Amino acid sequence: GQQLNQSPQSMFIQEGEDVSMNCTSSSIFNTWLWYKQEPGEGPVLLIALYKAGELTSNGRLTAQFGITRKDSFLNISASIPSDVGIYFCAGRVPRSGNTPLVFGKGTRLSVIA
Amino acid sequence: DSGVTQTPKHLITATGQRVTLRCSPRSGDLSVYWYQQSLDQGLQFLIQYYNGEERAKGNILERFSAQQFPDLHSELNLSSLELGDSALYFCASSVVGTSGGDTGELFFGEGSRLTVL
């Protein structure tokens, strides 16, 4: 089945720094999504991408759908303590009908004030 | 608040037992997905229902089963529980697009944490 490789696995950064994480796939995806999960909560959708090359922002977050359709990037600018959490990428392969999302294993972000 | 409700939030049981996890999707969402999240693992897709019918199956064990009822709530049944079944179980519902299809944007509940002793 499809696999998503998400990197880095964890990051420790200083408050105010920019963060970059990425996700690669062995298969072509037609949808990329980024989620954030905080302790004790379910994942929350941050950004959804539907077209190759698409660049979308949500506040300090920016994500891109790679041109090859096999990767996606998430950047967080000027990090703050509340950015702490696990960030998951998720993708969906192009196929007739509804196919479930495949999730990466997550990037655990720690922000040092 | 995502609008997806899961009960119970926590459950502790013994090996060999059977439990039922319940999920109410967001109002208007027809799709329900079940995912399992083990310690330090990502989200593993178990099963999807759309408007009462099974739509897709992932790595769901034969000891596990699910259904979606006419009012669109869903239940995940876990039987003959083993220690390795201890995990967070998430339900998610999906936005229906303008064409009637699933957009893939999932909204997750807060999860049910199952501990098998």
PDB file of C-alpha atoms in Angstrom:
ATOM      1  CA  GLY A   1       0.000   0.000   0.000  1.00  0.00           C
ATOM      2  CA  GLN A   2       0.939   3.646  -0.103  1.00  0.00           C
ATOM      3  CA  GLN A   3       3.461   4.897   2.401  1.00  0.00           C
ATOM      4  CA  LEU A   4       4.230   8.428   3.454  1.00  0.00           C
ATOM      5  CA  ASN A   5       7.662   9.363   4.740  1.00  0.00           C
ATOM      6  CA  GLN A   6       7.500  12.388   6.960  1.00  0.00           C
ATOM      7  CA  SER A   7      10.577  14.217   8.170  1.00  0.00           C
ATOM      8  CA  PRO A   8      11.974  15.213  10.483  1.00  0.00           C
ATOM      9  CA  GLN A   9      10.533  12.933  13.160  1.00  0.00           C
ATOM     10  CA  SER A  10      11.018  15.615  15.793  1.00  0.00           C
ATOM     11  CA  MET A  11      12.244  19.187  16.061  1.00  0.00           C
ATOM     12  CA  PHE A  12      13.331  21.390  18.932  1.00  0.00           C
ATOM     13  CA  ILE A  13      13.370  25.056  18.001  1.00  0.00           C
ATOM     14  CA  GLN A  14      13.595  28.433  19.666  1.00  0.00           C
ATOM     15  CA  GLU A  15      10.541  30.655  19.792  1.00  0.00           C
ATOM     16  CA  GLY A  16      10.559  32.981  16.814  1.00  0.00           C
ATOM     17  CA  GLU A  17      12.339  30.586  14.470  1.00  0.00           C
ATOM     18  CA  ASP A  18      10.869  29.333  11.228  1.00  0.00           C
ATOM     19  CA  VAL A  19      10.049  25.639  10.839  1.00  0.00           C
ATOM     20  CA  SER A  20      10.000  23.460   7.770  1.00  0.00           C
ATOM     21  CA  MET A  21       8.844  19.870   7.460  1.00  0.00           C
ATOM     22  CA  ASN A  22       8.048  17.663   4.521  1.00  0.00           C
ATOM     23  CA  CYS A  23       6.349  14.533   3.386  1.00  0.00           C
ATOM     24  CA  THR A  24       7.174  12.259   0.461  1.00  0.00           C
ATOM     25  CA  SER A  25       5.289   9.415  -1.119  1.00  0.00           C
ATOM     26  CA  SER A  26       6.082   6.498  -3.376  1.00  0.00           C
ATOM     27  CA  SER A  27       2.771   7.098  -5.146  1.00  0.00           C
ATOM     28  CA  ILE A  28       1.172  10.074  -6.831  1.00  0.00           C
ATOM     29  CA  PHE A  29      -1.433  11.766  -4.678  1.00  0.00           C
ATOM     30  CA  ASN A  30      -4.244  14.056  -5.791  1.00  0.00           C
ATOM     31  CA  THR A  31      -4.829  15.498  -2.335  1.00  0.00           C
ATOM     32  CA  TRP A  32      -2.445  16.559   0.400  1.00  0.00           C
ATOM     33  CA  LEU A  33      -3.561  17.672   3.831  1.00  0.00           C
ATOM     34  CA  TRP A  34      -1.733  18.804   6.940  1.00  0.00           C
ATOM     35  CA  TYR A  35      -3.050  18.193  10.431  1.00  0.00           C
ATOM     36  CA  LYS A  36      -1.920  19.192  13.916  1.00  0.00           C
ATOM     37  CA  GLN A  37      -2.544  17.078  16.994  1.00  0.00           C
ATOM     38  CA  GLU A  38      -2.186  18.405  20.523  1.00  0.00           C
ATOM     39  CA  PRO A  39      -2.043  16.172  23.604  1.00  0.00           C
ATOM     40  CA  GLY A  40      -5.387  14.628  24.433  1.00  0.00           C
ATOM     41  CA  GLU A  41      -7.001  15.909  21.267  1.00  0.00           C
ATOM     42  CA  GLY A  42      -7.831  14.609  17.843  1.00  0.00           C
ATOM     43  CA  PRO A  43      -5.984  15.883  14.773  1.00  0.00           C
ATOM     44  CA  VAL A  44      -7.167  19.237  13.480  1.00  0.00           C
ATOM     45  CA  LEU A  45      -7.050  20.126   9.803  1.00  0.00           C
ATOM     46  CA  LEU A  46      -4.652  22.987   9.042  1.00  0.00           C
ATOM     47  CA  ILE A  47      -4.382  23.156   5.277  1.00  0.00           C
ATOM     48  CA  ALA A  48      -5.797  21.196   2.325  1.00  0.00           C
ATOM     49  CA  LEU A  49      -4.138  21.134  -1.122  1.00  0.00           C
ATOM     50  CA  TYR A  50      -5.751  19.824  -4.293  1.00  0.00           C
ATOM     51  CA  LYS A  51      -3.547  20.862  -7.230  1.00  0.00           C
ATOM     52  CA  ALA A  52       0.069  20.175  -8.083  1.00  0.00           C
ATOM     53  CA  GLY A  53       2.110  23.296  -7.429  1.00  0.00           C
ATOM     54  CA  GLU A  54      -0.560  24.823  -5.210  1.00  0.00           C
ATOM     55  CA  LEU A  55       0.742  27.035  -2.420  1.00  0.00           C
ATOM     56  CA  THR A  56      -1.711  27.815   0.380  1.00  0.00           C
ATOM     57  CA  SER A  57      -1.365  29.814   3.574  1.00  0.00           C
ATOM     58  CA  ASN A  58      -3.261  29.759   6.841  1.00  0.00           C
ATOM     59  CA  GLY A  59      -1.898  32.532   9.040  1.00  0.00           C
ATOM     60  CA  ARG A  60       1.747  31.760   9.781  1.00  0.00           C
ATOM     61  CA  LEU A  61       1.444  28.359   8.107  1.00  0.00           C
ATOM     62  CA  THR A  62       2.203  27.779   4.444  1.00  0.00           C
ATOM     63  CA  ALA A  63       1.953  24.461   2.624  1.00  0.00           C
ATOM     64  CA  GLN A  64       2.763  23.427  -0.910  1.00  0.00           C
ATOM     65  CA  PHE A  65       1.625  20.559  -3.116  1.00  0.00           C
ATOM     66  CA  GLY A  66       4.757  19.366  -4.897  1.00  0.00           C
ATOM     67  CA  ILE A  67       4.972  19.519  -8.683  1.00  0.00           C
ATOM     68  CA  THR A  68       5.726  15.793  -8.901  1.00  0.00           C
ATOM     69  CA  ARG A  69       2.550  15.134  -6.838  1.00  0.00           C
ATOM     70  CA  LYS A  70       4.665  12.889  -4.629  1.00  0.00           C
ATOM     71  CA  ASP A  71       5.555  15.400  -1.948  1.00  0.00           C
ATOM     72  CA  SER A  72       4.324  18.267   0.164  1.00  0.00           C
ATOM     73  CA  PHE A  73       5.909  20.825   2.468  1.00  0.00           C
ATOM     74  CA  LEU A  74       4.684  22.697   5.518  1.00  0.00           C
ATOM     75  CA  ASN A  75       6.374  25.827   6.786  1.00  0.00           C
ATOM     76  CA  ILE A  76       5.620  27.655  10.027  1.00  0.00           C
ATOM     77  CA  SER A  77       6.995  31.154  10.361  1.00  0.00           C
ATOM     78  CA  ALA A  78       7.934  32.909  13.600  1.00  0.00           C
ATOM     79  CA  SER A  79       7.050  29.959  15.821  1.00  0.00           C
ATOM     80  CA  ILE A  80       5.307  30.501  19.161  1.00  0.00           C
ATOM     81  CA  PRO A  81       4.840  28.169  22.140  1.00  0.00           C
ATOM     82  CA  SER A  82       1.323  27.178  21.097  1.00  0.00           C
ATOM     83  CA  ASP A  83       2.730  25.672  17.885  1.00  0.00           C
ATOM     84  CA  VAL A  84       3.835  22.706  19.986  1.00  0.00           C
ATOM     85  CA  GLY A  85       2.253  19.468  18.853  1.00  0.00           C
ATOM     86  CA  ILE A  86       2.517  16.684  16.318  1.00  0.00           C
ATOM     87  CA  TYR A  87       2.086  17.641  12.687  1.00  0.00           C
ATOM     88  CA  PHE A  88       0.798  14.972  10.324  1.00  0.00           C
ATOM     89  CA  CYS A  89       0.746  14.988   6.583  1.00  0.00           C
ATOM     90  CA  ALA A  90      -1.933  12.971   4.830  1.00  0.00           C
ATOM     91  CA  GLY A  91      -2.589  12.167   1.219  1.00  0.00           C
ATOM     92  CA  ARG A  92      -5.074  10.487  -1.022  1.00  0.00           C
ATOM     93  CA  VAL A  93      -4.354   8.590  -4.228  1.00  0.00           C
ATOM     94  CA  PRO A  94      -6.325   9.306  -7.384  1.00  0.00           C
ATOM     95  CA  ARG A  95      -8.782   6.498  -7.789  1.00  0.00           C
ATOM     96  CA  SER A  96     -12.449   6.236  -8.660  1.00  0.00           C
ATOM     97  CA  GLY A  97     -14.656   6.501  -5.643  1.00  0.00           C
ATOM     98  CA  ASN A  98     -13.674   7.714  -2.233  1.00  0.00           C
ATOM     99  CA  THR A  99     -10.335   6.493  -0.980  1.00  0.00           C
ATOM    100  CA  PRO A 100      -9.205   6.911   2.613  1.00  0.00           C
ATOM    101  CA  LEU A 101      -6.396   9.221   3.640  1.00  0.00           C
ATOM    102  CA  VAL A 102      -2.953   7.775   4.268  1.00  0.00           C
ATOM    103  CA  PHE A 103      -1.128   9.471   7.129  1.00  0.00           C
ATOM    104  CA  GLY A 104       2.537  10.008   7.803  1.00  0.00           C
ATOM    105  CA  LYS A 105       3.947   9.183  11.227  1.00  0.00           C
ATOM    106  CA  GLY A 106       4.143  12.810  12.222  1.00  0.00           C
ATOM    107  CA  THR A 107       6.693  15.469  13.103  1.00  0.00           C
ATOM    108  CA  ARG A 108       6.792  16.271  16.817  1.00  0.00           C
ATOM    109  CA  LEU A 109       7.487  19.984  17.281  1.00  0.00           C
ATOM    110  CA  SER A 110       8.791  21.433  20.531  1.00  0.00           C
ATOM    111  CA  VAL A 111       9.203  25.193  20.921  1.00  0.00           C
ATOM    112  CA  ILE A 112      11.583  26.549  23.532  1.00  0.00           C
ATOM    113  CA  ALA A 113      10.563  29.939  24.856  1.00  0.00           C
TER     114      ALA A 113
ATOM    115  CA  ASP B   1     -14.841  21.557  18.810  1.00  0.00           C
ATOM    116  CA  SER B   2     -14.836  19.555  15.567  1.00  0.00           C
ATOM    117  CA  GLY B   3     -18.485  18.547  15.860  1.00  0.00           C
ATOM    118  CA  VAL B   4     -17.575  14.854  15.930  1.00  0.00           C
ATOM    119  CA  THR B   5     -18.516  13.186  19.215  1.00  0.00           C
ATOM    120  CA  GLN B   6     -16.909  10.029  20.512  1.00  0.00           C
ATOM    121  CA  THR B   7     -17.751   7.998  23.596  1.00  0.00           C
ATOM    122  CA  PRO B   8     -16.367   6.813  25.880  1.00  0.00           C
ATOM    123  CA  LYS B   9     -13.266   9.001  26.209  1.00  0.00           C
ATOM    124  CA  HIS B  10     -11.454   6.414  28.279  1.00  0.00           C
ATOM    125  CA  LEU B  11     -11.969   2.690  28.656  1.00  0.00           C
ATOM    126  CA  ILE B  12     -10.024   0.156  30.680  1.00  0.00           C
ATOM    127  CA  THR B  13     -10.764  -3.506  30.221  1.00  0.00           C
ATOM    128  CA  ALA B  14      -9.171  -6.927  30.419  1.00  0.00           C
ATOM    129  CA  THR B  15      -7.825  -9.228  27.761  1.00  0.00           C
ATOM    130  CA  GLY B  16     -10.464 -11.346  26.094  1.00  0.00           C
ATOM    131  CA  GLN B  17     -13.206  -8.808  26.656  1.00  0.00           C
ATOM    132  CA  ARG B  18     -15.319  -6.983  24.105  1.00  0.00           C
ATOM    133  CA  VAL B  19     -15.954  -3.228  23.887  1.00  0.00           C
ATOM    134  CA  THR B  20     -17.989  -0.906  21.711  1.00  0.00           C
ATOM    135  CA  LEU B  21     -16.875   2.582  20.763  1.00  0.00           C
ATOM    136  CA  ARG B  22     -19.436   5.061  19.551  1.00  0.00           C
ATOM    137  CA  CYS B  23     -19.182   7.991  17.158  1.00  0.00           C
ATOM    138  CA  SER B  24     -21.588  10.702  16.041  1.00  0.00           C
ATOM    139  CA  PRO B  25     -20.405  12.539  12.914  1.00  0.00           C
ATOM    140  CA  ARG B  26     -20.788  16.235  12.234  1.00  0.00           C
ATOM    141  CA  SER B  27     -24.257  17.271  11.189  1.00  0.00           C
ATOM    142  CA  GLY B  28     -24.629  16.741   7.444  1.00  0.00           C
ATOM    143  CA  ASP B  29     -21.555  14.521   7.012  1.00  0.00           C
ATOM    144  CA  LEU B  30     -22.327  11.132   5.504  1.00  0.00           C
ATOM    145  CA  SER B  31     -18.893   9.504   5.760  1.00  0.00           C
ATOM    146  CA  VAL B  32     -17.435   8.074   8.945  1.00  0.00           C
ATOM    147  CA  TYR B  33     -13.889   6.820   9.223  1.00  0.00           C
ATOM    148  CA  TRP B  34     -12.229   4.875  12.034  1.00  0.00           C
ATOM    149  CA  TYR B  35      -8.509   5.186  12.712  1.00  0.00           C
ATOM    150  CA  GLN B  36      -6.246   3.575  15.286  1.00  0.00           C
ATOM    151  CA  GLN B  37      -3.316   5.442  16.797  1.00  0.00           C
ATOM    152  CA  SER B  38      -0.832   3.444  18.852  1.00  0.00           C
ATOM    153  CA  LEU B  39       1.997   4.910  20.904  1.00  0.00           C
ATOM    154  CA  ASP B  40       4.458   6.770  18.667  1.00  0.00           C
ATOM    155  CA  GLN B  41       2.590   5.606  15.598  1.00  0.00           C
ATOM    156  CA  GLY B  42       0.737   7.496  12.996  1.00  0.00           C
ATOM    157  CA  LEU B  43      -2.907   7.047  12.246  1.00  0.00           C
ATOM    158  CA  GLN B  44      -3.764   3.656  10.828  1.00  0.00           C
ATOM    159  CA  PHE B  45      -6.937   3.518   8.765  1.00  0.00           C
ATOM    160  CA  LEU B  46      -9.357   0.817   9.860  1.00  0.00           C
ATOM    161  CA  ILE B  47     -12.624   1.229   7.992  1.00  0.00           C
ATOM    162  CA  GLN B  48     -14.899   3.754   6.269  1.00  0.00           C
ATOM    163  CA  TYR B  49     -18.678   3.941   6.013  1.00  0.00           C
ATOM    164  CA  TYR B  50     -20.667   6.168   3.713  1.00  0.00           C
ATOM    165  CA  ASN B  51     -24.364   6.668   4.310  1.00  0.00           C
ATOM    166  CA  GLY B  52     -24.726   3.333   6.080  1.00  0.00           C
ATOM    167  CA  GLU B  53     -22.632   1.210   3.729  1.00  0.00           C
ATOM    168  CA  GLU B  54     -19.078   0.024   4.069  1.00  0.00           C
ATOM    169  CA  ARG B  55     -16.947   1.965   1.557  1.00  0.00           C
ATOM    170  CA  ALA B  56     -13.351   1.026   2.261  1.00  0.00           C
ATOM    171  CA  LYS B  57     -11.434  -1.317   4.514  1.00  0.00           C
ATOM    172  CA  GLY B  58      -7.930  -0.874   5.819  1.00  0.00           C
ATOM    173  CA  ASN B  59      -5.865  -2.899   8.234  1.00  0.00           C
ATOM    174  CA  ILE B  60      -8.787  -3.896  10.378  1.00  0.00           C
ATOM    175  CA  LEU B  61      -8.469  -7.143  12.296  1.00  0.00           C
ATOM    176  CA  GLU B  62     -11.137  -9.827  11.960  1.00  0.00           C
ATOM    177  CA  ARG B  63     -11.808  -9.393  15.700  1.00  0.00           C
ATOM    178  CA  PHE B  64     -12.938  -5.850  14.955  1.00  0.00           C
ATOM    179  CA  SER B  65     -16.135  -4.847  13.222  1.00  0.00           C
ATOM    180  CA  ALA B  66     -18.051  -1.670  12.619  1.00  0.00           C
ATOM    181  CA  GLN B  67     -21.368  -0.435  11.372  1.00  0.00           C
ATOM    182  CA  GLN B  68     -23.102   2.822  10.553  1.00  0.00           C
ATOM    183  CA  PHE B  69     -26.712   3.218  11.528  1.00  0.00           C
ATOM    184  CA  PRO B  70     -29.560   5.024   9.686  1.00  0.00           C
ATOM    185  CA  ASP B  71     -29.053   8.110  11.855  1.00  0.00           C
ATOM    186  CA  LEU B  72     -25.399   8.042  10.627  1.00  0.00           C
ATOM    187  CA  HIS B  73     -23.809   7.355  13.978  1.00  0.00           C
ATOM    188  CA  SER B  74     -21.247   4.575  13.925  1.00  0.00           C
ATOM    189  CA  GLU B  75     -19.994   1.936  16.312  1.00  0.00           C
ATOM    190  CA  LEU B  76     -16.677   0.123  16.332  1.00  0.00           C
ATOM    191  CA  ASN B  77     -16.760  -3.243  18.066  1.00  0.00           C
ATOM    192  CA  LEU B  78     -13.527  -4.721  19.364  1.00  0.00           C
ATOM    193  CA  SER B  79     -13.656  -8.310  20.605  1.00  0.00           C
ATOM    194  CA  SER B  80     -11.290 -10.877  22.125  1.00  0.00           C
ATOM    195  CA  LEU B  81      -9.142  -7.960  23.161  1.00  0.00           C
ATOM    196  CA  GLU B  82      -5.384  -8.329  23.401  1.00  0.00           C
ATOM    197  CA  LEU B  83      -2.777  -6.167  25.108  1.00  0.00           C
ATOM    198  CA  GLY B  84      -1.680  -4.862  21.718  1.00  0.00           C
ATOM    199  CA  ASP B  85      -5.113  -3.427  21.053  1.00  0.00           C
ATOM    200  CA  SER B  86      -4.426  -0.686  23.593  1.00  0.00           C
ATOM    201  CA  ALA B  87      -4.513   2.514  21.570  1.00  0.00           C
ATOM    202  CA  LEU B  88      -6.382   5.679  20.777  1.00  0.00           C
ATOM    203  CA  TYR B  89      -9.279   5.062  18.433  1.00  0.00           C
ATOM    204  CA  PHE B  90     -10.399   8.039  16.411  1.00  0.00           C
ATOM    205  CA  CYS B  91     -13.545   8.558  14.467  1.00  0.00           C
ATOM    206  CA  ALA B  92     -13.660  11.187  11.755  1.00  0.00           C
ATOM    207  CA  SER B  93     -16.323  12.469   9.446  1.00  0.00           C
ATOM    208  CA  SER B  94     -15.762  13.992   6.066  1.00  0.00           C
ATOM    209  CA  VAL B  95     -17.067  17.021   4.278  1.00  0.00           C
ATOM    210  CA  VAL B  96     -19.226  16.187   1.284  1.00  0.00           C
ATOM    211  CA  GLY B  97     -18.235  18.168  -1.805  1.00  0.00           C
ATOM    212  CA  THR B  98     -20.530  19.989  -4.199  1.00  0.00           C
ATOM    213  CA  SER B  99     -20.526  16.989  -6.520  1.00  0.00           C
ATOM    214  CA  GLY B 100     -21.670  14.762  -3.686  1.00  0.00           C
ATOM    215  CA  GLY B 101     -18.325  13.066  -3.305  1.00  0.00           C
ATOM    216  CA  ASP B 102     -16.059  12.965  -0.304  1.00  0.00           C
ATOM    217  CA  THR B 103     -13.594  15.885  -0.254  1.00  0.00           C
ATOM    218  CA  GLY B 104     -11.109  13.981   1.882  1.00  0.00           C
ATOM    219  CA  GLU B 105     -11.060  16.706   4.534  1.00  0.00           C
ATOM    220  CA  LEU B 106     -11.520  14.799   7.756  1.00  0.00           C
ATOM    221  CA  PHE B 107     -12.753  16.219  11.035  1.00  0.00           C
ATOM    222  CA  PHE B 108     -11.720  14.106  13.977  1.00  0.00           C
ATOM    223  CA  GLY B 109     -13.321  13.463  17.318  1.00  0.00           C
ATOM    224  CA  GLU B 110     -11.274  13.595  20.501  1.00  0.00           C
ATOM    225  CA  GLY B 111     -10.756   9.847  20.452  1.00  0.00           C
ATOM    226  CA  SER B 112     -11.443   6.936  22.746  1.00  0.00           C
ATOM    227  CA  ARG B 113      -8.429   5.768  24.700  1.00  0.00           C
ATOM    228  CA  LEU B 114      -8.589   2.010  25.177  1.00  0.00           C
ATOM    229  CA  THR B 115      -6.359   0.317  27.710  1.00  0.00           C
ATOM    230  CA  VAL B 116      -6.309  -3.475  27.790  1.00  0.00           C
ATOM    231  CA  LEU B 117      -4.812  -4.974  30.944  1.00  0.00           C
TER     232      LEU B 117
END
